[in-house]
Coordinates of N, CA and C in Angstrom, one line a residue:
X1460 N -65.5 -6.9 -32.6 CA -65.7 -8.3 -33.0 C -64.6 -9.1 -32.3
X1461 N -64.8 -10.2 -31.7 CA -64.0 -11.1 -31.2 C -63.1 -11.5 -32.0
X1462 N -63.2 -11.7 -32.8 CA -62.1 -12.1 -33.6 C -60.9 -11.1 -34.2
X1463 N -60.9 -9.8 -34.1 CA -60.0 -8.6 -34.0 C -59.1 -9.0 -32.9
X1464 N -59.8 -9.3 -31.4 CA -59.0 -9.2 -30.4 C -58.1 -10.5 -30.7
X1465 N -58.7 -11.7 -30.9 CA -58.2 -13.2 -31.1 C -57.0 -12.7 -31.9
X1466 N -56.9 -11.8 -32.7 CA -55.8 -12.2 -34.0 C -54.4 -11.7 -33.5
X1467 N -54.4 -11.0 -32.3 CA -52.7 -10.7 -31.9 C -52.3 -11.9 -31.3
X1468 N -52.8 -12.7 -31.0 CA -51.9 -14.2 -30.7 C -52.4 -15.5 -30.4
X1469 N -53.9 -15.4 -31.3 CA -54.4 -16.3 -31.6 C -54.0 -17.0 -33.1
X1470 N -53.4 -15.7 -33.4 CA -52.8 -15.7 -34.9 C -51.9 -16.6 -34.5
X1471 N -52.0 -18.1 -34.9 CA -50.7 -19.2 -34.9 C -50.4 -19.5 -33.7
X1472 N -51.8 -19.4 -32.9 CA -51.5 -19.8 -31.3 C -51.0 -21.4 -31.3
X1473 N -51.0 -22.1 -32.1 CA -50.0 -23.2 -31.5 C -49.0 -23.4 -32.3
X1474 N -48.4 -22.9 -33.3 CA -47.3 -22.7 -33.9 C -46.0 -23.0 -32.6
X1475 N -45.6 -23.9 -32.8 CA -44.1 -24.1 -31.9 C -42.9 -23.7 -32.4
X1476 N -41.9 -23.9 -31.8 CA -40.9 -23.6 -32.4 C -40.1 -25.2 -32.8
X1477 N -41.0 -26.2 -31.8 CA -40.3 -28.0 -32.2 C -41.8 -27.8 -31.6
X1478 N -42.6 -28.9 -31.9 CA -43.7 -29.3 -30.9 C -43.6 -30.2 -29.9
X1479 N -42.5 -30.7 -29.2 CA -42.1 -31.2 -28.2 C -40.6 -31.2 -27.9
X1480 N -39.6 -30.3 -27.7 CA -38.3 -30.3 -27.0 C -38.3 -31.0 -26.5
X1481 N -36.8 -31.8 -26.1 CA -36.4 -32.4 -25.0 C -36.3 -31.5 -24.0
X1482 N -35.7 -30.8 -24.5 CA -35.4 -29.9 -23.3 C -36.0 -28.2 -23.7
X1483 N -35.7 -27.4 -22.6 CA -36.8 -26.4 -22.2 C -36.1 -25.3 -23.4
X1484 N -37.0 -24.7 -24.7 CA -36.2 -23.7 -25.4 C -37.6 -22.6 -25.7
X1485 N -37.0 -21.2 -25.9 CA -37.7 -20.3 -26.8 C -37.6 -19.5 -27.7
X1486 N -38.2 -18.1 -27.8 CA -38.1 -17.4 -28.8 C -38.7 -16.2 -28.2
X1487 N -37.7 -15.4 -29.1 CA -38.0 -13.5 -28.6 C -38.5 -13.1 -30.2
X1488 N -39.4 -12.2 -30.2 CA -39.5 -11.5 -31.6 C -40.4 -10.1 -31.8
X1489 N -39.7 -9.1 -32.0 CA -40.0 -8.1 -32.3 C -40.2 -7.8 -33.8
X1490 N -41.8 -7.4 -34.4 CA -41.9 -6.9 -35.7 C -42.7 -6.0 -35.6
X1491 N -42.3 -5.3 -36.1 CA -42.8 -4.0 -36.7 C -43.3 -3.7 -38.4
X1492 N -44.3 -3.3 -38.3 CA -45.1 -2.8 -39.9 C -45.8 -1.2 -39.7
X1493 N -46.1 -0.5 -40.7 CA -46.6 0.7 -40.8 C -47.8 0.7 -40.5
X1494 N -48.6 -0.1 -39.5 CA -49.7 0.0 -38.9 C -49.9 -0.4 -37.8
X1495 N -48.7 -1.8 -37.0 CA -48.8 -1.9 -35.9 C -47.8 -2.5 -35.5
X1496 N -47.2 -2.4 -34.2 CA -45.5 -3.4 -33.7 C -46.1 -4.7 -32.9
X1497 N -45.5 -5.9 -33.0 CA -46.0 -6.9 -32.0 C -44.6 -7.5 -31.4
X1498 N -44.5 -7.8 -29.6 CA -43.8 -8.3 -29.2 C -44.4 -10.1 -28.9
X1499 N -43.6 -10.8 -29.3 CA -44.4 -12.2 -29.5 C -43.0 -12.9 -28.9
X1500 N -43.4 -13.6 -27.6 CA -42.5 -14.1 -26.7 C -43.1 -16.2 -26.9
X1501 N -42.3 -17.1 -26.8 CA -42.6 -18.4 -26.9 C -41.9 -19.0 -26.0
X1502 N -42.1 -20.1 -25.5 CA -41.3 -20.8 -24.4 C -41.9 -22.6 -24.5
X1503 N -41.3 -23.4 -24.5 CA -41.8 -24.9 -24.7 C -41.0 -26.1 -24.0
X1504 N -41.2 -27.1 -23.5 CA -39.8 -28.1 -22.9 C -41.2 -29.4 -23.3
X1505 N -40.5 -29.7 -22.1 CA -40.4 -31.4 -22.2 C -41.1 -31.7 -20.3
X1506 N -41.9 -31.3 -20.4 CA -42.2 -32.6 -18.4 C -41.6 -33.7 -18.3
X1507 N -42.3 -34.5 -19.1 CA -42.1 -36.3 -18.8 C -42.0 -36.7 -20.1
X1508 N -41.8 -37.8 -20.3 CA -41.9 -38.5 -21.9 C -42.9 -38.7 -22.3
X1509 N -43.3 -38.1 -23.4 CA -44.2 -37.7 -24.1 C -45.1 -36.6 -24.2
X1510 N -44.6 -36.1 -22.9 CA -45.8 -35.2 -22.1 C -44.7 -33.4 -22.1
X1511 N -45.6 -32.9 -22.9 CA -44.7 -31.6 -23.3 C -45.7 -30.1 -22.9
X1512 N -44.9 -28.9 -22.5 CA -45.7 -27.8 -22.7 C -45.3 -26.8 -23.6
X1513 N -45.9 -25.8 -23.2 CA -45.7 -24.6 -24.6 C -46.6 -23.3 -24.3
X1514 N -46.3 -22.2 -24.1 CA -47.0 -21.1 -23.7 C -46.5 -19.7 -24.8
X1515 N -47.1 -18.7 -25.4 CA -47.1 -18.1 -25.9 C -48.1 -16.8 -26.0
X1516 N -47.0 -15.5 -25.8 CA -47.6 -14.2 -25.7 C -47.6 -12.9 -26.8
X1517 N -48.5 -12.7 -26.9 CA -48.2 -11.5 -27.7 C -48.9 -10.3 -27.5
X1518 N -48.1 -9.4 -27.4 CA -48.3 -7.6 -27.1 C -48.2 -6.8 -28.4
X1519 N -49.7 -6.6 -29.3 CA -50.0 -5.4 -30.3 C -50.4 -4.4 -30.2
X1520 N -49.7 -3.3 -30.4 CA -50.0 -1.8 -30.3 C -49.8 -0.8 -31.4
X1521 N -50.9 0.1 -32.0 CA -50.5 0.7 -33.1 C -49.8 1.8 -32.5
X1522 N -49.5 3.1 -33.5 CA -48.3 4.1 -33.1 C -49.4 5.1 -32.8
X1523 N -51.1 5.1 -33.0 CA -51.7 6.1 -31.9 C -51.3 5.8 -31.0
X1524 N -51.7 6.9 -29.7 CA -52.0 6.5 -28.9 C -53.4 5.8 -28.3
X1525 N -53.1 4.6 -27.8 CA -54.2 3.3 -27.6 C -53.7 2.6 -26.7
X1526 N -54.7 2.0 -26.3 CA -54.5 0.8 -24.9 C -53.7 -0.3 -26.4
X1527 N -52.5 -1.2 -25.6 CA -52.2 -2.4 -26.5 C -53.1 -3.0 -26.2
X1528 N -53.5 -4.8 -27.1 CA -54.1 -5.7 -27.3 C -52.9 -6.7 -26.5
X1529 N -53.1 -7.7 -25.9 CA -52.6 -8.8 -25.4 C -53.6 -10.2 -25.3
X1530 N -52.7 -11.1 -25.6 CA -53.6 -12.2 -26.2 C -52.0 -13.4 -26.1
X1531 N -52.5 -14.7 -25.1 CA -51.6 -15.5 -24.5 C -52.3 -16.9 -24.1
X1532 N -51.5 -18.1 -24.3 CA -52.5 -19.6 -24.0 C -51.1 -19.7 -23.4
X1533 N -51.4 -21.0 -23.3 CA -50.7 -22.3 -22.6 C -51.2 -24.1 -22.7
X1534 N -50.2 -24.7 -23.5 CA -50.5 -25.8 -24.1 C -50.0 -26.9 -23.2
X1535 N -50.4 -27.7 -23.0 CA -50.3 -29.1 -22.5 C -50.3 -30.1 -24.2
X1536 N -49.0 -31.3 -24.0 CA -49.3 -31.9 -25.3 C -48.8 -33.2 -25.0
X1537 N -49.6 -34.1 -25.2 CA -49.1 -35.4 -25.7 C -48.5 -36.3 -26.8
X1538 N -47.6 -36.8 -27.3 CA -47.3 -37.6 -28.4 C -47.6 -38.9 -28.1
X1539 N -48.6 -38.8 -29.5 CA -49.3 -40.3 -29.8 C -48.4 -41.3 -30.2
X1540 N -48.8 -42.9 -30.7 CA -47.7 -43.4 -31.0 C -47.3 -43.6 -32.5
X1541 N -48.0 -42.7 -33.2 CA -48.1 -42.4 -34.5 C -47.1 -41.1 -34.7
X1542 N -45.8 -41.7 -34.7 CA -44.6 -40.5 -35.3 C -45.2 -39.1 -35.5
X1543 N -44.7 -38.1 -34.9 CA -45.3 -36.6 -35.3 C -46.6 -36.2 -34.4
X1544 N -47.4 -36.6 -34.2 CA -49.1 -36.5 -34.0 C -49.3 -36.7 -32.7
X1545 N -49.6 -35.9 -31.9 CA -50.0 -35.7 -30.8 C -51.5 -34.8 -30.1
X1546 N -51.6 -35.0 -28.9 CA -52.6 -34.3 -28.6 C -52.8 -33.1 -27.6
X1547 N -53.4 -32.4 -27.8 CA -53.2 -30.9 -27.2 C -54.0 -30.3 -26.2
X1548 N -54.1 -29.8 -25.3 CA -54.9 -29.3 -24.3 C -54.3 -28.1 -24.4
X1549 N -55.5 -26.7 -24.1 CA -54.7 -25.3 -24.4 C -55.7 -24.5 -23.5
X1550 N -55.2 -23.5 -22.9 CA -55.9 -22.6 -22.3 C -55.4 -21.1 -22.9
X1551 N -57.0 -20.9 -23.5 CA -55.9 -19.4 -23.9 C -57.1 -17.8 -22.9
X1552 N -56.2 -17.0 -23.0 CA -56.7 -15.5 -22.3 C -57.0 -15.1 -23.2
X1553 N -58.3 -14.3 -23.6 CA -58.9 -13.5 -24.4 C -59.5 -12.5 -23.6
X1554 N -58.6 -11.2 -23.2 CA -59.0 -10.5 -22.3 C -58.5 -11.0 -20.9
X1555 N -60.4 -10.9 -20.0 CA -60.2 -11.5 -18.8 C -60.6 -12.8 -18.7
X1556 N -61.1 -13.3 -19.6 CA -61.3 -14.7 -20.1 C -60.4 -15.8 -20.0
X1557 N -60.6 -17.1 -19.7 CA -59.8 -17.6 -20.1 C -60.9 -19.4 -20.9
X1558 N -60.2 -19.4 -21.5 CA -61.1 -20.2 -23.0 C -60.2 -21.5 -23.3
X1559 N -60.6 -22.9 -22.7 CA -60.3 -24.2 -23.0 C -60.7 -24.4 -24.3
X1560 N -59.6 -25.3 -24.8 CA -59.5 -25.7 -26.3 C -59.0 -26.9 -26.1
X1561 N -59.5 -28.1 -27.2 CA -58.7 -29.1 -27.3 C -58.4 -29.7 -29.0
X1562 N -57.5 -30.2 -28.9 CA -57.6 -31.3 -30.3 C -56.4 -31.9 -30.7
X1563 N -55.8 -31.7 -31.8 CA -54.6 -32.4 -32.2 C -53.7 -31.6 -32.9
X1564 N -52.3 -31.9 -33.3 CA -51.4 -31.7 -33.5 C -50.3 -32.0 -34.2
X1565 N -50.1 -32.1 -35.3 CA -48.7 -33.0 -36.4 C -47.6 -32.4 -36.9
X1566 N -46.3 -32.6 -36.3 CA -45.2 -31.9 -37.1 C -44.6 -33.1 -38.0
X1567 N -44.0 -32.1 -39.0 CA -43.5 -33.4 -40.0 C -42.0 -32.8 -40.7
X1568 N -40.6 -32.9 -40.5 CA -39.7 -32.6 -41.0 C -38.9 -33.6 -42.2
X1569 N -38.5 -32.9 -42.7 CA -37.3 -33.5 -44.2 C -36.7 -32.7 -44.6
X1570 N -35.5 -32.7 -43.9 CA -33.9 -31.6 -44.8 C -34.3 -30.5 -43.7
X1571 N -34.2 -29.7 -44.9 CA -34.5 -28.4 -44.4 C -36.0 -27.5 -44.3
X1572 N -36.5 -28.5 -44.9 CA -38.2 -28.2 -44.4 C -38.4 -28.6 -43.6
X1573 N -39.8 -28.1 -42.7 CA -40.6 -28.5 -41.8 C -42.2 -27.7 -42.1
X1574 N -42.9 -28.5 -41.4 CA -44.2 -28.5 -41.3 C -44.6 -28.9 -40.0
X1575 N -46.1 -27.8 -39.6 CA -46.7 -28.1 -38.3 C -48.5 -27.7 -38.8
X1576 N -49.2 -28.5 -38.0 CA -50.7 -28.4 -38.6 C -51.1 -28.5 -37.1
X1577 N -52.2 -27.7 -36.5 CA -52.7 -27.9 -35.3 C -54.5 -27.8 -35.8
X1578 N -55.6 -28.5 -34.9 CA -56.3 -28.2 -35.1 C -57.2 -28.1 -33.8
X1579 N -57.3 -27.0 -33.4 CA -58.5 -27.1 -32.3 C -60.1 -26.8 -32.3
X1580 N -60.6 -26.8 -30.7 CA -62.1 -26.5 -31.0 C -62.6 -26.5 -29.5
X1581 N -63.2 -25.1 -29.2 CA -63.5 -24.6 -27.8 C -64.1 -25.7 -27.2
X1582 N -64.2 -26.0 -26.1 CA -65.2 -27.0 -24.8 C -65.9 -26.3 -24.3
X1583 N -66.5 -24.8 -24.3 CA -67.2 -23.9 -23.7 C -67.7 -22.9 -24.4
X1584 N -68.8 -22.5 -24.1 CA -69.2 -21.5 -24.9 C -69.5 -21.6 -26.2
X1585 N -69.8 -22.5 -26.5 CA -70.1 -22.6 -28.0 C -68.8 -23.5 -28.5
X1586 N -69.6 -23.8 -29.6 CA -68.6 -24.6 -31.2 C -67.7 -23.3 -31.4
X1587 N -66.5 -23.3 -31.9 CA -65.6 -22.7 -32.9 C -64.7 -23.3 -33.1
X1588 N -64.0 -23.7 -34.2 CA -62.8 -24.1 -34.6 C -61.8 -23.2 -35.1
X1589 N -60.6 -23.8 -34.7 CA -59.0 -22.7 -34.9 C -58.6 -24.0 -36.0
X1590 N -58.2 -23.4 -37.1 CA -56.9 -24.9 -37.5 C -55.6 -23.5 -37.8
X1591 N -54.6 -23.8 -37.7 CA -52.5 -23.4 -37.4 C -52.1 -24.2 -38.7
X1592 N -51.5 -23.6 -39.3 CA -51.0 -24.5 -40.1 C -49.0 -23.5 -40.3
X1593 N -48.1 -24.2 -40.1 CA -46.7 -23.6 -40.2 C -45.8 -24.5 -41.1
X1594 N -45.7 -23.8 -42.4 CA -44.5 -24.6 -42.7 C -42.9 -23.3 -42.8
X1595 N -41.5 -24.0 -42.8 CA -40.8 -23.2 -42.4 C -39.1 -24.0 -43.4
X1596 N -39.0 -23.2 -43.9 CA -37.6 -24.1 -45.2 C -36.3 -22.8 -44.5
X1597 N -35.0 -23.9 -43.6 CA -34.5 -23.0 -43.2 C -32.7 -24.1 -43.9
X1598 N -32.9 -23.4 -44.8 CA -31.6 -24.0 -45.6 C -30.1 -23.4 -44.8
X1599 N -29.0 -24.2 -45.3 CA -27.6 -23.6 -44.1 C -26.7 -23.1 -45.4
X1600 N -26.4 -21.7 -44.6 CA -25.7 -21.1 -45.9 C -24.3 -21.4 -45.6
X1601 N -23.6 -21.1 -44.3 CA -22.5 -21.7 -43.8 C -22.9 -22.3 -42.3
X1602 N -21.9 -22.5 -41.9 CA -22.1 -23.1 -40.2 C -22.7 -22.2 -39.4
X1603 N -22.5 -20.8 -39.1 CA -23.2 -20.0 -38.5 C -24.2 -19.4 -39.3
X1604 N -24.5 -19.4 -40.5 CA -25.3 -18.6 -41.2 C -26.3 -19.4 -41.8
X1605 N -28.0 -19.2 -41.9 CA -28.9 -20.0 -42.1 C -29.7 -18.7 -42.6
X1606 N -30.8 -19.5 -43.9 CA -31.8 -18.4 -44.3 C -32.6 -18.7 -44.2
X1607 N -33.8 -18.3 -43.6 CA -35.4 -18.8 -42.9 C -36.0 -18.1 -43.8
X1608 N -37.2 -19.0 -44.1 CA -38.2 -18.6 -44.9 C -39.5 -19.3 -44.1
X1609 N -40.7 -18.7 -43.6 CA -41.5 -19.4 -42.8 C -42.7 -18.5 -43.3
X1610 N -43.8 -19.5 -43.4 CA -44.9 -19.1 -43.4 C -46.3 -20.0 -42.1
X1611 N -46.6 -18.7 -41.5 CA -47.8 -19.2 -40.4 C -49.1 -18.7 -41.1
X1612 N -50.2 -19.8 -41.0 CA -51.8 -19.4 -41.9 C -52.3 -20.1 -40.5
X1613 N -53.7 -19.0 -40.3 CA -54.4 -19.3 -39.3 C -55.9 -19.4 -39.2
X1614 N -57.0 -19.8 -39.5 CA -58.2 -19.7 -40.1 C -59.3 -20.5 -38.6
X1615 N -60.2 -19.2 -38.4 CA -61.3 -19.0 -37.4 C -62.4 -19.4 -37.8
X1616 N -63.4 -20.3 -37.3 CA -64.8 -20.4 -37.9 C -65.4 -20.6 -36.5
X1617 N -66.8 -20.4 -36.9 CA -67.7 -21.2 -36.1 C -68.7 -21.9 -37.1
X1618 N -70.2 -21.2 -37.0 CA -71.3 -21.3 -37.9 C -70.7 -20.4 -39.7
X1619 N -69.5 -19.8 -39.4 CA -69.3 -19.3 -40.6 C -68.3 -18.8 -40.4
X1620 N -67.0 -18.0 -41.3 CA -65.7 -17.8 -41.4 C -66.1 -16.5 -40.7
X1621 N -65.1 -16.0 -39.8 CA -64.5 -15.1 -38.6 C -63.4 -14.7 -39.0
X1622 N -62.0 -14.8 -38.9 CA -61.0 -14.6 -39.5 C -59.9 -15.7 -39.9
X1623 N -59.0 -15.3 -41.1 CA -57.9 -15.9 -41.2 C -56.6 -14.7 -41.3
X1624 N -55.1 -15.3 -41.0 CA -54.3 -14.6 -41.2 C -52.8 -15.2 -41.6
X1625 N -52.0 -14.6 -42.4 CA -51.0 -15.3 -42.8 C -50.0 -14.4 -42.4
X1626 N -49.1 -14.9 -42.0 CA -47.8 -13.9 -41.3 C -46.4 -14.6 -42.0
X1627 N -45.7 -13.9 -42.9 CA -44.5 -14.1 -43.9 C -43.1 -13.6 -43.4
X1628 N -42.2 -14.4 -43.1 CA -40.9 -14.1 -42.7 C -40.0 -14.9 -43.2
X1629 N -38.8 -13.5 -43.7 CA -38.0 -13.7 -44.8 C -36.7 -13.3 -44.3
X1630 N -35.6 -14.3 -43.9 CA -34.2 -13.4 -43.8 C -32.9 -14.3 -43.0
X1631 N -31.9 -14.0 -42.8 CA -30.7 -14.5 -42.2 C -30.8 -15.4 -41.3
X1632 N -30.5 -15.9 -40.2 CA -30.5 -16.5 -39.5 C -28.8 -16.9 -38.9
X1633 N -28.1 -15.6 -38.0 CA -26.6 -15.8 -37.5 C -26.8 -16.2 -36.1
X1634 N -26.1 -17.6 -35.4 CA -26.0 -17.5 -34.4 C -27.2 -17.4 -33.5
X1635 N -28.6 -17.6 -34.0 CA -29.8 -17.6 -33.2 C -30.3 -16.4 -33.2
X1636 N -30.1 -15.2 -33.7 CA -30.2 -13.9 -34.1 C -30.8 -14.0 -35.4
X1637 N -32.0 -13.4 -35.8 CA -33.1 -13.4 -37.2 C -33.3 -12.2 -37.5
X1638 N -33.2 -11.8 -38.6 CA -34.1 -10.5 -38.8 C -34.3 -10.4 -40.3
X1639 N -35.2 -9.5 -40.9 CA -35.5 -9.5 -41.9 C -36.9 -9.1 -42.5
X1640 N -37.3 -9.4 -43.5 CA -38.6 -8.7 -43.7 C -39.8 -9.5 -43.3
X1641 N -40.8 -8.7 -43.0 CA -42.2 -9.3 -42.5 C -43.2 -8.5 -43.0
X1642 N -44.4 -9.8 -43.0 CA -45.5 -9.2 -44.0 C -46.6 -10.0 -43.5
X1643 N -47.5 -9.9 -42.8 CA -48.8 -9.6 -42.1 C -50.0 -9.3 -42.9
X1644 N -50.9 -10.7 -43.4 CA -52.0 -10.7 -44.2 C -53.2 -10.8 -42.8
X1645 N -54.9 -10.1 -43.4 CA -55.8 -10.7 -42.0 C -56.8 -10.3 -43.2
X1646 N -58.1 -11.3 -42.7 CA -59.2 -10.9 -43.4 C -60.5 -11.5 -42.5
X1647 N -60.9 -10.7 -42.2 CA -61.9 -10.6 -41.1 C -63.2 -10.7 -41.4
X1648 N -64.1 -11.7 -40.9 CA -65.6 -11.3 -41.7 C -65.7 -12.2 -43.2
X1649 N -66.6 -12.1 -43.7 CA -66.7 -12.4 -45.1 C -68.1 -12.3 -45.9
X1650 N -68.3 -12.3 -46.9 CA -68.7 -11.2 -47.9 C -68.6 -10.0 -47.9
X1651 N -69.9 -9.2 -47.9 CA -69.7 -7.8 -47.9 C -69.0 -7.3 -46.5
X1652 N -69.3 -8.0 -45.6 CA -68.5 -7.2 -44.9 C -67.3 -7.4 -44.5
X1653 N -66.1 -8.0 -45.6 CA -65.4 -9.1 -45.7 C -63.8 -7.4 -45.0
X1654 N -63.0 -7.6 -43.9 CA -62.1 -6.7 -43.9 C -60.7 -7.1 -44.0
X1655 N -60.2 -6.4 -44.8 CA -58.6 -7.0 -45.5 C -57.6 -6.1 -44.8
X1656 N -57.0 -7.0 -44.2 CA -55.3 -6.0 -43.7 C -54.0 -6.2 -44.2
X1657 N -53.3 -5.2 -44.1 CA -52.0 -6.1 -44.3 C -50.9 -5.0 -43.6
X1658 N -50.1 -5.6 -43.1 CA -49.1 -5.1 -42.0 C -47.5 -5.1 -42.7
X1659 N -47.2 -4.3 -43.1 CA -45.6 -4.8 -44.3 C -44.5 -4.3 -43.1
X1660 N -43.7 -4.2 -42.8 CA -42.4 -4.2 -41.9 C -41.1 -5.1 -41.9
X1661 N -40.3 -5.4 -41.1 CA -39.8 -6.2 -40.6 C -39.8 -6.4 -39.2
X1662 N -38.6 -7.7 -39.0 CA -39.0 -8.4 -37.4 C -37.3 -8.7 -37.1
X1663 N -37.0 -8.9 -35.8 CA -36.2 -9.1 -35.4 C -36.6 -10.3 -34.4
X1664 N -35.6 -11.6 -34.2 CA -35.8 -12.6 -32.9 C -34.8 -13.1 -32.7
X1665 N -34.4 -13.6 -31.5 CA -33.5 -14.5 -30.8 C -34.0 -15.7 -30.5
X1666 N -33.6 -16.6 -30.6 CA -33.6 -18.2 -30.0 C -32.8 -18.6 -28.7
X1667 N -33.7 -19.4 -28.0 CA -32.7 -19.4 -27.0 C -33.1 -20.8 -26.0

């Protein structure tokens, strides 16, 4: 099913780490669960004013031996002149494929919350919609020490539901250094032939 391969990094394909940097930042992250490890690499800046990108990779592999899954876009983004809300251009690899998407974009912060909602929808090959939704509460315990609590929900359709998936990360935050527990919800299909996963582990990342 298409949508198996979609979920190693389509899972929260526009999830940012800011949705527009000034300047050029990313993210390293390694997690691991009792059914599969994922390396999920991020990178994002700033071109011009207003005009931002964002590219994002991920490598899943269970502990058979198997070929990994790899699954990677690249965002083009505009900010509208409505605070937050911008517009997205994305090219993502599915395979040897490569699959244009467009639509929109809104992050919204206060304190120590944040929130990000993306919504796209293929230009080729057919109707499908992606909507991203990220919210993330990263309170400061001291000056160097922060505790992240983030949840990414991701939900597939076309003519009918394909997959959704929720990915849960819980823990410290020293000096740009994360780690802590992770918990990987997917449910594939629906009614009877509806399939439920779940991936329990932890994750390690760096910021940079």
């Amino acid at each position: 099913m298409k949508a198996k391969k979609t979920i190693a990094g389509a899972a929260l394909g526009a999830a940012l780490l800011n949705p527009q940097p000034a300047a050029a930042e990313g993210a390293v992250e390694l997690s691991a669960g009792q059914k599969t490890a994922t390396l999920d690499t991020k990178f994002g800046g700033e071109i011009a004013p207003k005009l931002g990108f964002f590219a994002r990779h991920q490598i899943t592999t269970g502990y058979e031996p198997q070929a990994a899954s790899y699954f990677g876009f690249a965002d083009l983004t505009y900010q509208l002149p409505l605070e937050g809300l911008g517009v997205v251009g994305e090219l993502q690899l599915q395979g040897a494929k490569l699959v244009p998407r467009a639509g929109l974009q809104y992050f919204l912060g206060a304190g120590d919350l944040s929130g990000f909602a993306a919504a796209t929808a293929g230009i080729s090959g057919g109707v499908n919609g992606q909507i991203v939704t990220v919210l993330t509460y990263q309170p400061k315990l001291t000056e160097e020490i922060s505790l992240v609590a983030k949840l990414e929900a991701l939900n597939i359709f076309a003519d009918e539901h394909q997959l959704s998936s929720q990915k849960f990360r819980v823990g410290p935050t020293i000096n740009g250094f994360s780690f802590g527990s992770a918990v990987d919800f997917t449910e594939i299909g629906q009614g009877q032939q509806l399939q439920l996963g779940c991936n329990l582990g932890g994750y390690f990342s760096k910021t940079f």
